[in-house]
XYZ file of C-alpha atoms in Angstrom:
488
model
C 109.147 152.069 25.708
C 112.803 151.000 24.548
C 113.917 147.398 23.771
C 116.846 147.810 26.276
C 116.819 144.852 28.594
C 117.406 147.406 31.558
C 113.915 148.498 31.160
C 112.504 145.083 32.267
C 112.179 143.894 36.011
C 109.777 143.035 38.776
C 108.426 146.766 38.606
C 108.096 147.060 35.001
C 104.325 147.147 33.889
C 103.337 146.802 30.155
C 99.980 147.661 28.675
C 98.198 146.496 25.696
C 98.615 148.865 22.838
C 95.614 149.949 20.889
C 95.082 152.708 18.423
C 98.856 154.032 19.450
C 97.828 154.231 22.933
C 98.573 152.280 26.019
C 95.348 150.413 27.508
C 96.205 149.128 31.117
C 94.344 146.330 32.983
C 93.970 145.289 36.364
C 94.436 141.817 35.316
C 98.102 141.126 34.722
C 100.425 138.087 34.135
C 103.929 137.969 35.582
C 106.706 137.111 32.993
C 109.614 135.211 34.278
C 112.892 133.529 33.078
C 112.627 129.842 32.487
C 116.559 129.811 33.288
C 115.630 131.212 36.807
C 111.979 131.601 37.526
C 112.886 134.249 40.223
C 113.910 136.646 37.644
C 110.832 138.683 36.722
C 110.791 140.370 33.336
C 107.712 142.221 33.674
C 104.123 142.413 34.320
C 101.895 142.299 31.313
C 98.350 143.472 30.975
C 95.851 140.720 30.029
C 92.976 141.804 27.878
C 89.218 140.990 28.048
C 86.862 140.575 25.256
C 85.871 144.224 25.364
C 89.495 145.344 24.999
C 89.909 142.993 22.093
C 86.862 144.577 20.352
C 88.348 147.978 20.957
C 91.458 146.820 19.226
C 89.389 145.296 16.389
C 87.614 148.798 15.936
C 90.923 150.603 15.921
C 92.326 148.328 13.186
C 89.154 149.003 11.226
C 89.369 152.545 11.556
C 93.027 152.699 10.396
C 92.339 150.566 7.398
C 91.367 152.906 4.731
C 94.275 155.486 5.531
C 96.826 152.461 5.567
C 95.578 151.213 2.138
C 95.783 154.641 0.451
C 99.326 155.405 2.088
C 100.644 153.569 -1.008
C 103.224 150.836 -1.494
C 106.361 153.103 -1.484
C 105.451 154.356 2.080
C 104.598 150.790 3.136
C 107.957 149.660 1.759
C 109.775 152.517 3.734
C 108.193 151.487 7.109
C 108.868 147.806 6.693
C 112.339 148.302 5.627
C 113.013 150.545 8.294
C 111.607 147.967 10.855
C 114.039 145.341 9.490
C 116.920 147.773 9.776
C 115.998 148.571 13.500
C 115.594 144.801 14.466
C 119.014 144.090 13.116
C 120.574 147.159 14.889
C 119.131 145.854 18.090
C 120.028 142.153 17.648
C 121.968 141.774 20.603
C 119.291 143.289 22.944
C 116.501 141.506 21.512
C 118.392 138.464 21.465
C 119.130 138.648 25.091
C 115.526 139.406 25.885
C 114.277 136.368 23.658
C 116.737 134.154 25.407
C 115.903 135.385 28.843
C 112.122 135.018 28.002
C 111.717 132.044 26.236
C 114.801 130.028 27.165
C 116.463 129.776 23.721
C 120.281 129.598 23.686
C 121.611 133.020 23.309
C 123.159 132.432 19.729
C 119.906 130.831 18.471
C 118.124 133.744 19.872
C 120.055 136.188 18.198
C 119.911 134.280 14.916
C 116.144 134.258 15.257
C 116.030 138.200 15.690
C 118.268 138.485 12.487
C 115.748 136.274 10.527
C 112.855 138.583 11.763
C 114.975 141.435 10.180
C 115.266 139.549 6.990
C 111.731 138.813 6.903
C 110.717 142.563 7.200
C 113.353 143.463 4.405
C 111.704 140.685 2.154
C 108.176 141.934 2.599
C 109.280 145.636 2.263
C 110.133 144.518 -1.411
C 106.899 142.522 -1.801
C 104.851 145.808 -1.290
C 106.119 147.192 -4.621
C 105.965 143.564 -6.230
C 102.183 142.977 -5.748
C 101.482 142.476 -9.311
C 98.425 141.313 -11.150
C 97.461 140.475 -14.585
C 95.958 141.999 -17.562
C 94.259 139.912 -20.452
C 92.096 140.528 -23.298
C 88.655 139.391 -22.850
C 87.211 136.921 -25.169
C 84.491 139.708 -25.792
C 85.708 142.402 -28.201
C 86.477 145.787 -26.782
C 86.764 144.725 -23.255
C 89.905 144.442 -21.081
C 90.236 142.094 -17.932
C 92.365 142.832 -14.839
C 92.941 140.499 -12.232
C 94.511 141.985 -9.062
C 95.185 141.537 -5.094
C 93.802 143.633 -2.564
C 94.121 143.436 1.120
C 91.576 141.437 2.968
C 90.995 143.742 5.789
C 91.441 143.118 9.546
C 93.757 140.435 10.246
C 93.805 138.476 13.785
C 97.246 137.130 14.384
C 97.808 134.585 17.127
C 101.231 133.292 17.625
C 103.131 130.758 19.768
C 105.872 131.025 22.351
C 108.613 128.892 20.582
C 109.646 131.632 18.118
C 108.414 134.780 19.698
C 109.863 137.146 17.441
C 110.305 135.129 14.109
C 106.744 133.772 13.754
C 105.174 137.094 14.461
C 107.488 138.723 11.975
C 106.399 136.219 9.336
C 102.705 137.019 9.902
C 102.897 140.742 10.619
C 105.112 141.609 7.808
C 103.210 140.225 4.814
C 99.840 141.443 6.375
C 101.358 144.913 6.358
C 103.063 144.660 3.049
C 99.780 143.939 1.377
C 97.822 146.806 3.153
C 95.972 144.937 5.821
C 95.654 146.002 9.598
C 96.171 143.815 12.628
C 95.259 142.733 15.970
C 97.951 140.771 17.186
C 97.748 138.240 20.187
C 101.151 136.846 21.398
C 101.451 133.428 23.366
C 101.062 134.464 27.208
C 104.655 133.012 27.970
C 106.461 135.591 25.644
C 104.717 138.978 25.880
C 108.052 140.798 26.173
C 109.358 139.945 22.760
C 105.961 140.829 21.028
C 105.973 144.121 23.006
C 109.399 145.086 21.781
C 108.646 144.079 18.020
C 105.369 146.165 18.290
C 107.289 149.144 19.710
C 109.987 148.930 16.908
C 107.299 148.983 14.285
C 105.835 152.207 15.594
C 109.293 153.763 15.691
C 109.701 152.692 12.222
C 106.725 155.055 11.305
C 103.664 152.657 11.301
C 100.521 154.578 11.942
C 98.580 154.371 14.962
C 95.774 151.706 14.804
C 97.536 149.511 12.088
C 99.001 147.160 14.443
C 97.325 146.539 17.935
C 98.792 144.360 20.565
C 96.381 142.503 22.845
C 97.875 139.991 25.507
C 96.257 137.287 27.588
C 94.840 133.942 27.508
C 93.805 132.283 24.237
C 90.437 131.274 25.687
C 89.586 135.075 25.965
C 91.614 136.844 23.553
C 91.683 134.184 20.819
C 88.101 133.458 21.157
C 87.182 137.066 20.680
C 89.278 137.248 17.684
C 87.956 134.161 15.929
C 84.325 135.018 16.576
C 84.221 138.672 15.579
C 82.284 139.652 12.587
C 84.767 142.460 12.198
C 87.622 140.159 11.644
C 88.211 139.334 8.079
C 90.805 136.552 8.589
C 92.836 134.763 11.367
C 96.286 133.375 11.038
C 97.302 130.905 13.929
C 100.215 128.848 14.863
C 100.097 126.596 17.774
C 98.875 123.232 19.028
C 96.720 120.788 17.019
C 93.935 120.991 19.713
C 93.683 124.653 19.678
C 94.280 125.016 15.865
C 91.247 122.747 15.325
C 89.086 124.791 17.361
C 90.261 127.970 15.687
C 89.413 126.329 12.198
C 85.890 125.435 13.559
C 85.113 128.942 15.116
C 86.397 130.788 12.165
C 84.550 128.556 9.689
C 81.333 129.221 11.528
C 81.770 132.814 11.172
C 82.920 132.819 7.608
C 86.397 134.070 8.584
C 89.368 133.191 6.355
C 91.933 130.938 8.475
C 95.323 129.576 8.278
C 96.665 127.494 10.715
C 100.040 125.702 11.230
C 99.734 122.957 14.162
C 102.918 121.041 14.569
C 104.594 118.032 13.481
C 106.005 114.689 14.048
C 108.938 114.792 11.581
C 110.959 111.831 10.419
C 114.675 111.861 9.632
C 115.621 108.653 7.645
C 119.073 107.297 7.850
C 119.956 104.805 5.214
C 123.010 102.213 5.253
C 124.718 104.207 2.235
C 124.547 107.538 4.358
C 127.692 109.583 5.578
C 126.832 108.991 9.415
C 128.882 111.740 10.753
C 126.829 114.546 9.204
C 123.618 112.427 9.718
C 124.341 112.430 13.314
C 124.962 116.193 13.409
C 121.588 116.846 11.772
C 119.798 114.535 14.051
C 121.407 116.227 17.092
C 120.614 119.643 15.635
C 116.906 118.827 14.485
C 116.037 116.842 17.715
C 117.614 118.836 20.326
C 118.601 122.413 19.454
C 116.045 125.154 20.539
C 115.359 122.509 23.295
C 113.411 120.410 20.701
C 110.684 123.146 21.043
C 109.992 123.411 17.360
C 107.427 122.133 15.058
C 110.174 120.974 12.545
C 112.128 119.126 15.214
C 113.508 115.528 13.893
C 111.577 113.651 16.690
C 111.662 110.203 14.855
C 114.853 108.972 13.796
C 114.306 106.224 11.349
C 117.495 103.942 10.886
C 118.197 100.928 8.657
C 119.373 97.857 10.521
C 122.813 97.826 8.775
C 123.900 100.985 10.408
C 121.521 101.240 13.281
C 123.929 100.390 16.273
C 126.697 102.399 14.798
C 124.347 105.444 14.272
C 122.906 105.268 17.892
C 126.166 105.107 19.309
C 127.325 108.168 17.392
C 124.177 109.967 18.482
C 124.973 108.954 22.315
C 128.420 110.285 21.889
C 127.518 113.628 20.627
C 124.497 113.869 23.213
C 127.193 113.541 25.971
C 128.916 116.518 24.752
C 126.088 118.954 24.926
C 125.890 121.354 27.740
C 122.487 122.137 29.091
C 121.906 125.324 31.335
C 121.074 128.992 31.588
C 120.170 130.122 28.047
C 122.406 133.332 28.288
C 125.527 131.574 29.710
C 128.733 131.124 27.838
C 129.100 127.617 26.316
C 125.427 126.454 26.666
C 124.192 124.463 23.874
C 120.728 123.962 25.066
C 118.607 126.162 27.316
C 115.855 125.315 29.717
C 112.248 124.075 28.965
C 109.955 127.156 28.405
C 107.723 126.350 31.575
C 107.215 123.914 34.245
C 104.108 122.762 32.591
C 105.906 122.053 29.475
C 108.616 120.219 31.507
C 106.189 118.034 33.379
C 104.695 116.984 29.762
C 108.292 115.995 28.612
C 108.824 113.970 31.603
C 105.445 112.371 31.291
C 106.156 111.167 27.842
C 109.698 110.046 28.831
C 108.186 107.954 31.467
C 105.537 106.562 29.191
C 108.347 105.522 26.543
C 109.931 103.384 29.225
C 106.439 101.755 30.140
C 105.964 101.135 26.647
C 109.345 99.090 26.226
C 111.584 102.001 25.079
C 115.355 102.405 26.538
C 116.000 105.837 27.424
C 119.288 107.639 27.413
C 119.355 110.977 29.011
C 116.035 112.698 30.022
C 117.218 113.546 33.576
C 116.478 116.710 35.463
C 119.569 118.839 35.834
C 120.598 120.336 39.007
C 121.568 124.062 38.904
C 121.786 127.054 41.032
C 118.418 128.286 40.070
C 115.003 126.735 39.921
C 115.315 126.552 36.053
C 113.613 123.887 33.978
C 116.500 122.189 32.808
C 116.149 118.727 30.999
C 118.985 116.512 29.492
C 118.190 115.486 25.989
C 116.479 112.299 25.794
C 117.055 109.507 23.188
C 114.535 106.579 23.356
C 115.566 103.439 21.324
C 113.949 100.213 20.849
C 110.578 101.655 19.887
C 107.899 100.704 17.622
C 106.019 102.843 15.214
C 102.872 102.724 17.127
C 104.324 103.814 20.434
C 103.117 106.936 22.036
C 106.627 108.613 21.604
C 106.249 108.007 17.806
C 102.564 109.127 17.651
C 102.401 112.371 19.585
C 104.201 115.611 19.619
C 106.378 115.912 22.544
C 107.499 119.363 21.744
C 110.858 119.115 23.974
C 114.249 117.673 23.723
C 113.260 114.137 23.037
C 113.790 111.959 20.103
C 112.933 108.223 19.359
C 114.771 105.826 17.040
C 112.859 103.407 14.920
C 114.870 100.517 13.441
C 113.603 99.394 9.913
C 115.060 96.755 7.366
C 115.205 98.925 4.216
C 114.249 102.149 2.396
C 110.887 100.974 1.684
C 110.131 100.262 5.136
C 111.536 103.399 6.203
C 109.404 105.441 3.598
C 106.224 103.681 4.946
C 107.076 104.318 8.453
C 108.001 108.052 7.810
C 104.620 108.464 6.133
C 102.665 106.687 8.972
C 101.580 109.836 11.020
C 98.948 112.178 11.201
C 101.257 114.988 10.747
C 103.058 116.161 7.596
C 105.150 119.193 8.138
C 108.979 118.209 7.449
C 110.699 114.985 6.552
C 114.407 114.327 5.917
C 116.675 111.637 4.435
C 120.373 110.967 4.662
C 121.629 108.982 1.692
C 124.261 109.225 -1.062
C 121.879 107.303 -3.374
C 120.320 109.598 -6.154
C 117.705 107.049 -6.479
C 116.418 107.070 -2.981
C 116.912 110.888 -2.631
C 114.836 111.466 -5.597
C 111.996 109.045 -4.694
C 111.813 110.350 -1.016
C 111.335 113.853 -2.335
C 108.484 112.695 -4.419
C 106.937 110.362 -2.007
C 107.467 111.834 1.437
C 104.028 112.933 2.634
C 105.319 116.174 3.972
C 105.214 119.906 2.884
C 108.828 120.339 3.368
C 111.463 117.572 2.482
C 115.340 118.008 3.246
C 118.125 115.690 1.625
C 121.138 115.436 3.702
C 120.056 118.403 5.869
C 118.192 118.971 9.330
C 114.378 118.696 9.099
C 114.572 122.094 11.101
C 115.575 125.195 9.226
C 113.760 127.027 6.403
C 114.910 130.104 4.571
C 113.039 133.312 4.896
C 112.259 133.774 1.173
C 110.526 130.213 0.733
C 107.257 129.031 1.554
C 106.486 127.210 4.957
C 103.925 124.815 5.637
C 102.692 121.200 5.638
C 100.308 118.483 4.987
C 97.587 116.420 6.967
C 97.168 117.514 10.471
C 99.982 119.820 10.297
C 98.559 122.751 8.386
C 95.562 124.391 7.262
C 95.113 126.999 4.390
C 97.594 128.475 2.195
C 101.459 128.575 2.907
C 103.054 131.068 4.977
C 106.456 133.131 4.170
C 107.710 134.147 0.764
C 105.638 134.973 -2.175
C 103.156 132.369 -1.013
C 102.065 134.634 1.787
C 100.082 136.731 -0.713
C 97.612 134.024 -1.284
C 96.267 134.413 2.198
C 96.798 138.055 2.865
C 95.013 139.242 -0.249
C 91.808 138.694 -2.017
C 91.583 138.320 -5.866
C 89.435 140.925 -7.827
C 88.610 140.897 -11.436
C 87.659 143.995 -13.158
C 86.492 144.747 -16.720
C 86.827 147.866 -18.716
C 85.034 148.751 -21.995
C 87.156 151.346 -23.604
C 84.284 152.214 -26.001
């Protein structure tokens, strides 16, 4: 297979990839374009439990040779994969936008980030350092090293269909693990293209196996197999908690990223223009479908009305439409199911007393899932719109008296992924960085957006297990070993 978009269409059939071979299935899902559901991208195999078991066996069989291949060879494969992804950024970006509905420039940016991630972890293959110390017992030398875990089950969401697989697959491979990869059922094309590129980069057969299909089948098979050593998952809180419980019951190491209800605080001393731009970016770009979205805008009373008026002015200038069309800022919601969920939350916000600006369906020449960004004002911290993750182009505004109330409201959530503040006060920005109960804190910047070379993760209900990305990834994808040598 190639990654050219001309290879996709209603007659295109894609199989699971196990041990370097295509594994067909009679059961297939039809992958469509959320900008135009009549546009079929392809028909993708759905794995059953037996297929997953064979993928796990293939990964275990490939593990010894992959570990013994050596860091320089792993470096070369990951580095080449990064180069191939960058070379095909236009093609992959177009595919991503067509499949997931992300606006084209954002889609291309995601592809380039995936390239950077593979390049970064190529370097980590030769930086997997340990530690050597003298033992407290004479004549002994102690060495502490990091070794691969073994077989990793990787379960990824639909909202970043290339970047999130990249930041799980790249470190898993860099540190010598083999993989069974299950992408979200809504976005199999991006996953297939990524696996295809890694094969072209020289990845040996069986090191990375792709099994597509529903989480209730494929995910369960991964998290209950005695032959899987670890599972890394990104997705909803409900599914994440079930993954944690299942993995714990089977003594499988687990890492979960499970969403957020991220606050962006705007104080009276803030520069409102960049604050509004950051709020628009964080709340509505990527159609609001990112776990770091600025879904709660917490604004002090002295600038509340001015800030809300500025937000509405900027919202009116946003163009919603086909993700690949010129001039479009926001693409469609990813699916009809997700669109219905967004509309339900908007309706509930009205019932609970919120005033909604926007949030209407947008007519188009296709049956695309187009929703105007929605801003809900006049809300209370305990309103449903401020408690539950919507995962759509919907933001709420909470008016507060001062910084102290803003911080309290910001932390009043079961989530703790990202938090932001706009202020020109060194006092308040310093205090917020220390006391915001989140894994990532932004000062005078959007809550969404983390560099590829820094760690990613949250607190409370947002995350479970070691951090993702950057050098922190080694803590999950390796196991520690201590050895002693008596030189005699």
